mmCIF file of N, CA and C in Angstrom:
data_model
loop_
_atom_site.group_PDB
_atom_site.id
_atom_site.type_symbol
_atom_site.label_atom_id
_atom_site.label_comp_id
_atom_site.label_asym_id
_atom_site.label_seq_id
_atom_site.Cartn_x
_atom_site.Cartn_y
_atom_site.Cartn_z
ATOM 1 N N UNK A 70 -15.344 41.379 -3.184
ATOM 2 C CA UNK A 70 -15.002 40.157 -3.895
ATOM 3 C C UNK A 70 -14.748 39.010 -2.926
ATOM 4 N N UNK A 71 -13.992 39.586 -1.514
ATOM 5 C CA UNK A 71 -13.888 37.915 -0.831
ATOM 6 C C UNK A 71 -14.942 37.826 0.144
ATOM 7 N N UNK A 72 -15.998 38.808 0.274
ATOM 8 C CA UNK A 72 -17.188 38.442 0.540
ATOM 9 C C UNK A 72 -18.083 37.288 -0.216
ATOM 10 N N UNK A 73 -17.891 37.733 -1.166
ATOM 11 C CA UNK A 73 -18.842 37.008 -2.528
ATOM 12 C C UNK A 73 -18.080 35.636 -2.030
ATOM 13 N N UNK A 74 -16.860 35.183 -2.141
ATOM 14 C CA UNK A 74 -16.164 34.172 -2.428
ATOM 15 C C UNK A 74 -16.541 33.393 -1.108
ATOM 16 N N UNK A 75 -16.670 33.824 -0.028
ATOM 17 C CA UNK A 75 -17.401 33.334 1.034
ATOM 18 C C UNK A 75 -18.210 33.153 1.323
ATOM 19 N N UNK A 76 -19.255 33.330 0.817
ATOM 20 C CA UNK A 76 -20.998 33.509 0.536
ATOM 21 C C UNK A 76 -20.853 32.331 -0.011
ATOM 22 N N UNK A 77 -20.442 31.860 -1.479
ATOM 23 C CA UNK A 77 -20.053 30.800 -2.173
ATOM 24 C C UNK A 77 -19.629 29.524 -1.225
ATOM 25 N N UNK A 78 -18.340 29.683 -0.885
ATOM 26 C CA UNK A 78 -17.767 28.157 -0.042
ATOM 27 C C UNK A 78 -18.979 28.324 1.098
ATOM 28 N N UNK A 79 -19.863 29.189 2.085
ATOM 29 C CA UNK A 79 -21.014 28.766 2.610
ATOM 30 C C UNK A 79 -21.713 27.820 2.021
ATOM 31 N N UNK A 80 -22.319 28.369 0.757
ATOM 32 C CA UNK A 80 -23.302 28.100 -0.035
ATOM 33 C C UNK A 80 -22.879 26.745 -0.741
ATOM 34 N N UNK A 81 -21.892 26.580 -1.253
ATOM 35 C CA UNK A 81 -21.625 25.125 -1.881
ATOM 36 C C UNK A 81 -21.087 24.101 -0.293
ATOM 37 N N UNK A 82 -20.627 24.331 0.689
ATOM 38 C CA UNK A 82 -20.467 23.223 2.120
ATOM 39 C C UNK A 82 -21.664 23.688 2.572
ATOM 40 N N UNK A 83 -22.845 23.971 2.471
ATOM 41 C CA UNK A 83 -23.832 23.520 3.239
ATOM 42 C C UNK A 83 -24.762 21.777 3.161
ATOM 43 N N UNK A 84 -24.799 21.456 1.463
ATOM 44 C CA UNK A 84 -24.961 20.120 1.985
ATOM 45 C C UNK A 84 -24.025 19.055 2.875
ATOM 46 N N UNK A 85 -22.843 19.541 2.673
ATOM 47 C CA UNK A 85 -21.686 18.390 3.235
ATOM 48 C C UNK A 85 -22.148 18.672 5.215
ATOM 49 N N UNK A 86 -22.376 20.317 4.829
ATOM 50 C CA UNK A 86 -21.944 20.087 6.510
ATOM 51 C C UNK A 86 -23.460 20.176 7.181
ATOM 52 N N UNK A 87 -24.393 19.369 6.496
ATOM 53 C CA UNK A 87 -25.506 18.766 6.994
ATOM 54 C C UNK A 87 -24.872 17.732 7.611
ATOM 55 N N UNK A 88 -24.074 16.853 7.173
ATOM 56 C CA UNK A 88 -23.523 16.060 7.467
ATOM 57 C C UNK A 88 -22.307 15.590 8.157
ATOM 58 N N UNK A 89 -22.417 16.421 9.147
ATOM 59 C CA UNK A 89 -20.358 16.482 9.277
ATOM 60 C C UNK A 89 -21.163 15.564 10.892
ATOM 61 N N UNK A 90 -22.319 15.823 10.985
ATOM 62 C CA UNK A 90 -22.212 14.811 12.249
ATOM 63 C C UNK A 90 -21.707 13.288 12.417
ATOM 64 N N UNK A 91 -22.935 12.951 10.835
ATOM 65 C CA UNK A 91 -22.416 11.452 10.677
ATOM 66 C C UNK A 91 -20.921 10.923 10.343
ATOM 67 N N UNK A 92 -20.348 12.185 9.571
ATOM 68 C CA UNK A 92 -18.904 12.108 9.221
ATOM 69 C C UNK A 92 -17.887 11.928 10.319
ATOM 70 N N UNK A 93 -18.211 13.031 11.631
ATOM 71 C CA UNK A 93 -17.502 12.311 13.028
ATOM 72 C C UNK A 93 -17.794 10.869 13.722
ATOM 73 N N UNK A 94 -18.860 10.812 13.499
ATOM 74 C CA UNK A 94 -19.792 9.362 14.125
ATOM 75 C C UNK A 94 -18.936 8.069 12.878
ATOM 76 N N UNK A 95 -19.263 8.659 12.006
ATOM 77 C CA UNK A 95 -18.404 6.986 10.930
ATOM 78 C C UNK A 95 -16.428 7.560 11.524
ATOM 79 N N UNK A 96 -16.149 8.545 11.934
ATOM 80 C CA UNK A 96 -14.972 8.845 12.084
ATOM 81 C C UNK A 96 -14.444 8.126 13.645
ATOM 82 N N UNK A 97 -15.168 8.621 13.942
ATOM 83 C CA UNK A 97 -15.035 7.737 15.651
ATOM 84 C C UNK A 97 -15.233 6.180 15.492
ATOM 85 N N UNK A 98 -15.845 5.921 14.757
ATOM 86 C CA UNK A 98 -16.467 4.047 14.617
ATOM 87 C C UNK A 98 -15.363 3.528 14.096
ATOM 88 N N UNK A 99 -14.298 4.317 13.324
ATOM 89 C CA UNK A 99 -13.715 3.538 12.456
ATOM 90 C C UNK A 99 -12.164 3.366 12.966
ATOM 91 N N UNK A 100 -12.555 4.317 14.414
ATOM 92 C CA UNK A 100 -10.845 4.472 14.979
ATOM 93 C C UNK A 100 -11.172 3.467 16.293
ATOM 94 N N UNK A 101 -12.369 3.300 16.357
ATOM 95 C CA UNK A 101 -12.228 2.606 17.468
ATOM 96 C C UNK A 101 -12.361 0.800 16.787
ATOM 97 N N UNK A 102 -12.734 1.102 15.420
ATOM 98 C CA UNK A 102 -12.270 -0.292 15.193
ATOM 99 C C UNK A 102 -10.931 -0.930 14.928
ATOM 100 N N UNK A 103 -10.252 0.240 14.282
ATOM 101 C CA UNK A 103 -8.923 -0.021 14.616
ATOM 102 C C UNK A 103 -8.325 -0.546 15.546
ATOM 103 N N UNK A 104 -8.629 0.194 16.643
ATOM 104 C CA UNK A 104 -8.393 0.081 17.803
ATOM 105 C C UNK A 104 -8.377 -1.715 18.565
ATOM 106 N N UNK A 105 -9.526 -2.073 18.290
ATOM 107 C CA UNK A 105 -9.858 -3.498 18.079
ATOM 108 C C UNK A 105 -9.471 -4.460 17.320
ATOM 109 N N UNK A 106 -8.979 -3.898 16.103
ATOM 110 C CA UNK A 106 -8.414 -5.313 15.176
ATOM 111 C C UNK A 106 -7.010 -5.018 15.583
ATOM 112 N N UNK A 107 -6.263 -3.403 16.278
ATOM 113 C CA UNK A 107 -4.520 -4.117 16.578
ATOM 114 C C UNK A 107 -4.953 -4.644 18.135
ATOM 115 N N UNK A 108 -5.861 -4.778 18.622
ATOM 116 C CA UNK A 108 -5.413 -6.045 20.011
ATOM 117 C C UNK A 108 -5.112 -7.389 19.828
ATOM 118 N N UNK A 109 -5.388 -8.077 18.204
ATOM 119 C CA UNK A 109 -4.865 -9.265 17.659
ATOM 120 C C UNK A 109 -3.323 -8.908 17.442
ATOM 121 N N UNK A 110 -2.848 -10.217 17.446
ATOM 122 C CA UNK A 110 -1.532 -10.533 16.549
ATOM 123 C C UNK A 110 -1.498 -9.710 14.883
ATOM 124 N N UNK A 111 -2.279 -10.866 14.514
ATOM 125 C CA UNK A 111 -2.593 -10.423 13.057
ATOM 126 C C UNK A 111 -2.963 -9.057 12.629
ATOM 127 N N UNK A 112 -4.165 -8.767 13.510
ATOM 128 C CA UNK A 112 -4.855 -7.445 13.395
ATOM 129 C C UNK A 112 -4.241 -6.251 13.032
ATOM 130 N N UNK A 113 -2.735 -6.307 14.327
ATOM 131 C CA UNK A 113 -1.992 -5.248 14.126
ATOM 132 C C UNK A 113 -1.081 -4.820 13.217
ATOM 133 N N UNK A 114 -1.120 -5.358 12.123
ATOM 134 C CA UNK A 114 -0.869 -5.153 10.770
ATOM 135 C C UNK A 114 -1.817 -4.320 9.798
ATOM 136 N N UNK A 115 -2.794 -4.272 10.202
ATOM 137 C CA UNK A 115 -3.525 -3.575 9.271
ATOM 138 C C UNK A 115 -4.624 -3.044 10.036
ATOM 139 N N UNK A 116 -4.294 -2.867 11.405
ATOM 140 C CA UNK A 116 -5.251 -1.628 12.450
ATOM 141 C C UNK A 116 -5.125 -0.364 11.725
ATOM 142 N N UNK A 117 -3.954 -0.210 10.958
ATOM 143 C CA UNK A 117 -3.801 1.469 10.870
ATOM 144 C C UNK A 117 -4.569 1.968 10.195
ATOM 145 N N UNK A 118 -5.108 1.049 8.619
ATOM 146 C CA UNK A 118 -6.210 1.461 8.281
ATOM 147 C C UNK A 118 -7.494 1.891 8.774
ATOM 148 N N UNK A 119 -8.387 1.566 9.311
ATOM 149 C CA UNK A 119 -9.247 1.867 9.957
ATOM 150 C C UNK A 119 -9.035 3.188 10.863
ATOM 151 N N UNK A 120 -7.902 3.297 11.436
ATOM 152 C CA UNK A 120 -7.529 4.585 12.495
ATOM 153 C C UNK A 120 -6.985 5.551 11.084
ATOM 154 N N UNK A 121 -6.815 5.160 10.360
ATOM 155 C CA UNK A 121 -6.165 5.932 9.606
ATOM 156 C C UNK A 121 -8.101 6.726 8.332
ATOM 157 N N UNK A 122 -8.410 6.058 8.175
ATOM 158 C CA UNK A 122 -9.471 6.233 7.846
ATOM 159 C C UNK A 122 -10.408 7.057 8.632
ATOM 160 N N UNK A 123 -10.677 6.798 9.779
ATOM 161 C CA UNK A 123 -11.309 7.337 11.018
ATOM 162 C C UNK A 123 -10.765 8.511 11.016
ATOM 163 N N UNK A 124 -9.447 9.248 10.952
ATOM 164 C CA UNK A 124 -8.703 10.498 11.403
ATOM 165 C C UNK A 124 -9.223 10.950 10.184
ATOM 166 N N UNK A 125 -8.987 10.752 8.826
ATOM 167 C CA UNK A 125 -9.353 11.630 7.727
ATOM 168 C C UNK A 125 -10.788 11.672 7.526
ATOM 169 N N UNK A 126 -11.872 11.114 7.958
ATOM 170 C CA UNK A 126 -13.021 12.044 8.060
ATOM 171 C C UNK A 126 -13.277 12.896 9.235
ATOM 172 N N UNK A 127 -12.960 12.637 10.380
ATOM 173 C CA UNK A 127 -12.765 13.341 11.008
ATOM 174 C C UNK A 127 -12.225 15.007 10.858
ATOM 175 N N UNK A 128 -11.185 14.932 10.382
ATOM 176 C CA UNK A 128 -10.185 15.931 9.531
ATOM 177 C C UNK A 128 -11.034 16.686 8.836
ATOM 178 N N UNK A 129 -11.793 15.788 7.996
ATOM 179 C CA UNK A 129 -12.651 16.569 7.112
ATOM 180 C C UNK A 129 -14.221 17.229 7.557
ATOM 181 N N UNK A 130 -14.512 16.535 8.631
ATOM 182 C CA UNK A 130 -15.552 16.759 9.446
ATOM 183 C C UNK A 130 -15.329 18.290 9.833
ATOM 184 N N UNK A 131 -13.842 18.666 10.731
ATOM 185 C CA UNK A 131 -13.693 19.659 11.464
ATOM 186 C C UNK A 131 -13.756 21.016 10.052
ATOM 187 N N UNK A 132 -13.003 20.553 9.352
ATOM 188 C CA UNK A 132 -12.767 21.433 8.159
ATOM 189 C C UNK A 132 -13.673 21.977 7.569
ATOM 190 N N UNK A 133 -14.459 21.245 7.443
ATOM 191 C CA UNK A 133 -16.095 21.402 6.136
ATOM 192 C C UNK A 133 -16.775 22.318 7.358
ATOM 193 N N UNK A 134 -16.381 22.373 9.025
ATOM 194 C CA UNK A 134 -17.591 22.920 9.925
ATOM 195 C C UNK A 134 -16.487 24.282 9.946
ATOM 196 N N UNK A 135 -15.657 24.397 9.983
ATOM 197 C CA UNK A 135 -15.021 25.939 9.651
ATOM 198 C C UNK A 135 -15.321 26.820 8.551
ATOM 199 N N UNK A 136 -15.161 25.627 7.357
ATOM 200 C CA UNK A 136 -15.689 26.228 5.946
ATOM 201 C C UNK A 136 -16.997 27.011 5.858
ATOM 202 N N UNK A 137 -17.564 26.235 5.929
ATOM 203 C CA UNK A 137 -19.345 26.411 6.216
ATOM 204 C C UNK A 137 -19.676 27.509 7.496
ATOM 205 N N UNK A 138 -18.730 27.555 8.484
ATOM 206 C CA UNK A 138 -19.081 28.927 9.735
ATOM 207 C C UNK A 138 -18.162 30.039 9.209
ATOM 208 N N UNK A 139 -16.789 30.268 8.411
ATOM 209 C CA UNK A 139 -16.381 31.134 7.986
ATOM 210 C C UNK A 139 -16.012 31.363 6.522
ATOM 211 N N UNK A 140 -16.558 30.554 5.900
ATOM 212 C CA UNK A 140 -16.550 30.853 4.100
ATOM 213 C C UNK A 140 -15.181 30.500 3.829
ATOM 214 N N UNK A 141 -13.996 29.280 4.976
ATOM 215 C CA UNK A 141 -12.715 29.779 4.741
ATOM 216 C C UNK A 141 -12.749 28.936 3.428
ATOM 217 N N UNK A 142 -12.123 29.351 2.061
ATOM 218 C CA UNK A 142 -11.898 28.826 1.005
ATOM 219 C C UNK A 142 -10.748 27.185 1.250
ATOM 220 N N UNK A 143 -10.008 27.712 2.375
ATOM 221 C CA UNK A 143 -8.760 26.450 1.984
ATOM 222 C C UNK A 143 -9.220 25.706 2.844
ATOM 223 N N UNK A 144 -10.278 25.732 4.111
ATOM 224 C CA UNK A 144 -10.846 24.709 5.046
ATOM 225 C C UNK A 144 -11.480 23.600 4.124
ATOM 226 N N UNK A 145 -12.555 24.295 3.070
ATOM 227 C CA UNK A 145 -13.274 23.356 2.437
ATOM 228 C C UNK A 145 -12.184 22.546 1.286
ATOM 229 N N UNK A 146 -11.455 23.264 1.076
ATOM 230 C CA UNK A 146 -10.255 22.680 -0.051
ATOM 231 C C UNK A 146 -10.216 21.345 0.496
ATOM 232 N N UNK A 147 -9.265 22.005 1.987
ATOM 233 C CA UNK A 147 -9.057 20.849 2.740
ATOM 234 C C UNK A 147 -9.905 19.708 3.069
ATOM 235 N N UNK A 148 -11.205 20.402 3.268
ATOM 236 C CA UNK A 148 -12.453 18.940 3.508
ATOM 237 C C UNK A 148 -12.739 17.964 2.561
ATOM 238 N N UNK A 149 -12.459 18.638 1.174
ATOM 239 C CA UNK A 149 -12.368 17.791 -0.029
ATOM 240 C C UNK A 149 -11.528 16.891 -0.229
ATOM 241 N N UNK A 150 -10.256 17.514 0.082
ATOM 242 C CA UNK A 150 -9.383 16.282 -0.312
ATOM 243 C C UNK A 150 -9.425 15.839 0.730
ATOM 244 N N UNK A 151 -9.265 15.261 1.814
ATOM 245 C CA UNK A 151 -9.617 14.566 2.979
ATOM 246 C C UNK A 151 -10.916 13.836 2.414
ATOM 247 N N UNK A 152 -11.667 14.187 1.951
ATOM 248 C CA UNK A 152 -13.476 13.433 1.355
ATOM 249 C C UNK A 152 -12.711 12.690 0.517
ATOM 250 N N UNK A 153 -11.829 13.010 -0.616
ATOM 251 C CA UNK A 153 -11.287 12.714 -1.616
ATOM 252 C C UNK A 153 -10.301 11.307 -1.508
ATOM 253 N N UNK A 154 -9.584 11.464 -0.559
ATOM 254 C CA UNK A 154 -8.535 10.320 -0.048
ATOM 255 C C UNK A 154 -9.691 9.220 0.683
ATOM 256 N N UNK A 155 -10.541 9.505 1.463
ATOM 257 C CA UNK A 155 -11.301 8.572 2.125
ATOM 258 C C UNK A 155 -11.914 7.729 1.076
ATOM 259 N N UNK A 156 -12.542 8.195 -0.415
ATOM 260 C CA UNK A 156 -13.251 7.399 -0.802
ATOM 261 C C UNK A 156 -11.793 6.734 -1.921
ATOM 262 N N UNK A 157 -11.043 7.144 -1.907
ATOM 263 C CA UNK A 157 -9.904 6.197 -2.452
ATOM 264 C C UNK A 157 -9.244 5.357 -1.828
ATOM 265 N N UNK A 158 -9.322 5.308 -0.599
ATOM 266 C CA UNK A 158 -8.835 4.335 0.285
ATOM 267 C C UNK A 158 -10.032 3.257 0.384
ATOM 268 N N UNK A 159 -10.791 3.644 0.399
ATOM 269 C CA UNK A 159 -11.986 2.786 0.511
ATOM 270 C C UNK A 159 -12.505 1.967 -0.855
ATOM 271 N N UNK A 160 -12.434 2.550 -2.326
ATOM 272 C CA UNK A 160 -12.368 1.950 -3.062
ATOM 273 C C UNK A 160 -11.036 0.899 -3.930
ATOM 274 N N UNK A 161 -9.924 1.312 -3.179
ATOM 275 C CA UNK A 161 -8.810 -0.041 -3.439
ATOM 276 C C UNK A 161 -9.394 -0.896 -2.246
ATOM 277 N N UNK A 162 -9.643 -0.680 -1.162
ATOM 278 C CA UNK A 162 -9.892 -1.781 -0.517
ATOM 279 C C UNK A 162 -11.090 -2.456 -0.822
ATOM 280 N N UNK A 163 -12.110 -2.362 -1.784
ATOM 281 C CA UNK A 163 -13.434 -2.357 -2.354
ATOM 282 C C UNK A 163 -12.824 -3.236 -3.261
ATOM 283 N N UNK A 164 -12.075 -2.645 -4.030
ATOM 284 C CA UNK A 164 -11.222 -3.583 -5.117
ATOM 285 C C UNK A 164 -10.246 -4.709 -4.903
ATOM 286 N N UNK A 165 -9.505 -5.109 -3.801
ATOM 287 C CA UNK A 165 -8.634 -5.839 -2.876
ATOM 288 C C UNK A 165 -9.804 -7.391 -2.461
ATOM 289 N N UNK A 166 -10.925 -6.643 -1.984
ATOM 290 C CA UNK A 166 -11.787 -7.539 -1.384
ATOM 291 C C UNK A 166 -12.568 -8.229 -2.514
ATOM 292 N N UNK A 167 -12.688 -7.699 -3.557
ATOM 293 C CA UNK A 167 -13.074 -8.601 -4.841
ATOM 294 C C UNK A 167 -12.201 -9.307 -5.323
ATOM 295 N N UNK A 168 -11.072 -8.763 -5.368
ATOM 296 C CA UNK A 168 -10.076 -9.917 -6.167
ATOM 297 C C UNK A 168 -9.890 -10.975 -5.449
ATOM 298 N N UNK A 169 -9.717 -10.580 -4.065
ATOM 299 C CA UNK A 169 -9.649 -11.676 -3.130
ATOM 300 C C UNK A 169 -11.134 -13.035 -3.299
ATOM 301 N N UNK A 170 -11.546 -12.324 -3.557
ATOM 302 C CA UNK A 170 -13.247 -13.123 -3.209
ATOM 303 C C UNK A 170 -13.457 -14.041 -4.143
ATOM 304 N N UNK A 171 -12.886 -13.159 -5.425
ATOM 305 C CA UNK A 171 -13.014 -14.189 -6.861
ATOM 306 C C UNK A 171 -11.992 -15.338 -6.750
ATOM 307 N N UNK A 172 -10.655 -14.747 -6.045
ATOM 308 C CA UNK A 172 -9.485 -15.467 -6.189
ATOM 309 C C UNK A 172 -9.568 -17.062 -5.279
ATOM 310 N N UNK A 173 -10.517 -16.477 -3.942
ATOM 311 C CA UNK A 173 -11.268 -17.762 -3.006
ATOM 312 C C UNK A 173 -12.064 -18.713 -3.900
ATOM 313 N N UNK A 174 -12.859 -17.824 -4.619
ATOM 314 C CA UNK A 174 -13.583 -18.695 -5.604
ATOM 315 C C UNK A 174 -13.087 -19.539 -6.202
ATOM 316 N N UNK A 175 -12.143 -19.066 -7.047
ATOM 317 C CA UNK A 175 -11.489 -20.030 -8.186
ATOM 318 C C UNK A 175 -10.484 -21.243 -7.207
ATOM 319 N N UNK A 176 -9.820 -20.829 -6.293
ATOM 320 C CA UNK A 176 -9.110 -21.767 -5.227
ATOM 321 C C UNK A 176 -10.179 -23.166 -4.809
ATOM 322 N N UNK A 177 -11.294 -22.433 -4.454
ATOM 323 C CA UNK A 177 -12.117 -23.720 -3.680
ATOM 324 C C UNK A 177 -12.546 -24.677 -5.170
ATOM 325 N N UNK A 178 -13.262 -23.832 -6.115
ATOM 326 C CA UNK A 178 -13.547 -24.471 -6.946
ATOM 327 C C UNK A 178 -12.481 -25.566 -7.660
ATOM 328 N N UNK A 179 -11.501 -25.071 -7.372
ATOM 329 C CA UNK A 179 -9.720 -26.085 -7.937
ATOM 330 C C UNK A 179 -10.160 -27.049 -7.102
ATOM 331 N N UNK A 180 -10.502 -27.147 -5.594
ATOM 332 C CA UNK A 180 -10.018 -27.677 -4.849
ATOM 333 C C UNK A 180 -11.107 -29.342 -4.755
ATOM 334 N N UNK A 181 -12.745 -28.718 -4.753
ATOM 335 C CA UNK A 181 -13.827 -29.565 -4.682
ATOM 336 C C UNK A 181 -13.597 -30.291 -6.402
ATOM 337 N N UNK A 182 -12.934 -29.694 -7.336
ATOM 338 C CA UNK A 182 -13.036 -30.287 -8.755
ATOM 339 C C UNK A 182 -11.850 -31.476 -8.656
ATOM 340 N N UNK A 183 -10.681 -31.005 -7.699
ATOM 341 C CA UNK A 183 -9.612 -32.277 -7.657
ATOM 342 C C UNK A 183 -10.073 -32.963 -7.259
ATOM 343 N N UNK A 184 -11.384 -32.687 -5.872
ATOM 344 C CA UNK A 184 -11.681 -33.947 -5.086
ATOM 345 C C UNK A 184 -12.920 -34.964 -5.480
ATOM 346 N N UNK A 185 -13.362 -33.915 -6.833
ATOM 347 C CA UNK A 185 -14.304 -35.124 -7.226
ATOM 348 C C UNK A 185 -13.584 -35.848 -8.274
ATOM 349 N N UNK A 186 -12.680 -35.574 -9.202
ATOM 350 C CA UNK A 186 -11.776 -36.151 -10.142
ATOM 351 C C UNK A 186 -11.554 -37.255 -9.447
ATOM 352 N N UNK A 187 -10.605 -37.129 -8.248
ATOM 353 C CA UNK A 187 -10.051 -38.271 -7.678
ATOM 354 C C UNK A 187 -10.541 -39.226 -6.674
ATOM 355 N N UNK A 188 -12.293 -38.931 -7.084
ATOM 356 C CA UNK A 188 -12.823 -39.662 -6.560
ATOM 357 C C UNK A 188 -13.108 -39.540 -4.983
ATOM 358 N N UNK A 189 -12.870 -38.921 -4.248
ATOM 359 C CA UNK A 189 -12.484 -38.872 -2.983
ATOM 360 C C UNK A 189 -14.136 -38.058 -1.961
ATOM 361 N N UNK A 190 -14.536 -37.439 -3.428
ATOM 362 C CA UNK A 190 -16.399 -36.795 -2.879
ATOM 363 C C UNK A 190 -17.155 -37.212 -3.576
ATOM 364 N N UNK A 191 -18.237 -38.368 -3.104
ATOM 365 C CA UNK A 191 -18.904 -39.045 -3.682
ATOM 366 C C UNK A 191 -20.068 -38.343 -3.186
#
């Protein structure tokens, strides 16, 4: 039976861990951008994301390549939710960057509509 069950977590992490290369490669890119936005002032407020992002595929990189070489059931658990948190971190910030974008929108548009009201952009 925990043969079978390992045959299985092989068999279902073999597409992921086609991929666990690019998963270290976007994992490394994303810590070393971190890395780069805290050498700003500003930056270093919100470097952690990116390093923080970078470590959990990574995480999940190593995990999904254990899963997939020893059928371990809780490696791939683990690679999932690690997969799982990455694309939720990534979709509030997906969502953050729209509101923001619309919110620029509606600001400038306030801003060019006062200045033609008052005459001031001919």
């Amino acid at each position: 039976m925990n043969d079978d069950r390992s045959a299985i977590v092989r068999e279902l992490s073999t597409p992921l861990a086609g991929a666990k290369g690019w998963m270290k490669f976007l994992g490394i890119m994303f810590i070393i951008q971190g890395v780069f936005t805290a050498l700003s002032i500003v930056g270093i407020l919100i470097a952690w994301l990116p390093i923080w992002i970078g470590v959990l595929l990574n995480q999940s990189a190593g995990a999904l390549e254990r899963a997939h070489a020893s059928g371990d059931e809780a490696a791939f658990r683990m690679s999932l939710d690690k997969l799982r948190s990455y694309f939720v971190i990534q979709g509030v910030l997906m969502l953050i960057g729209i509101i923001l974008g619309v919110l620029m929108i509606l600001f400038y548009g306030a801003v060019i509509a006062a200045m033609i009201s008052s005459g001031k952009f001919h």
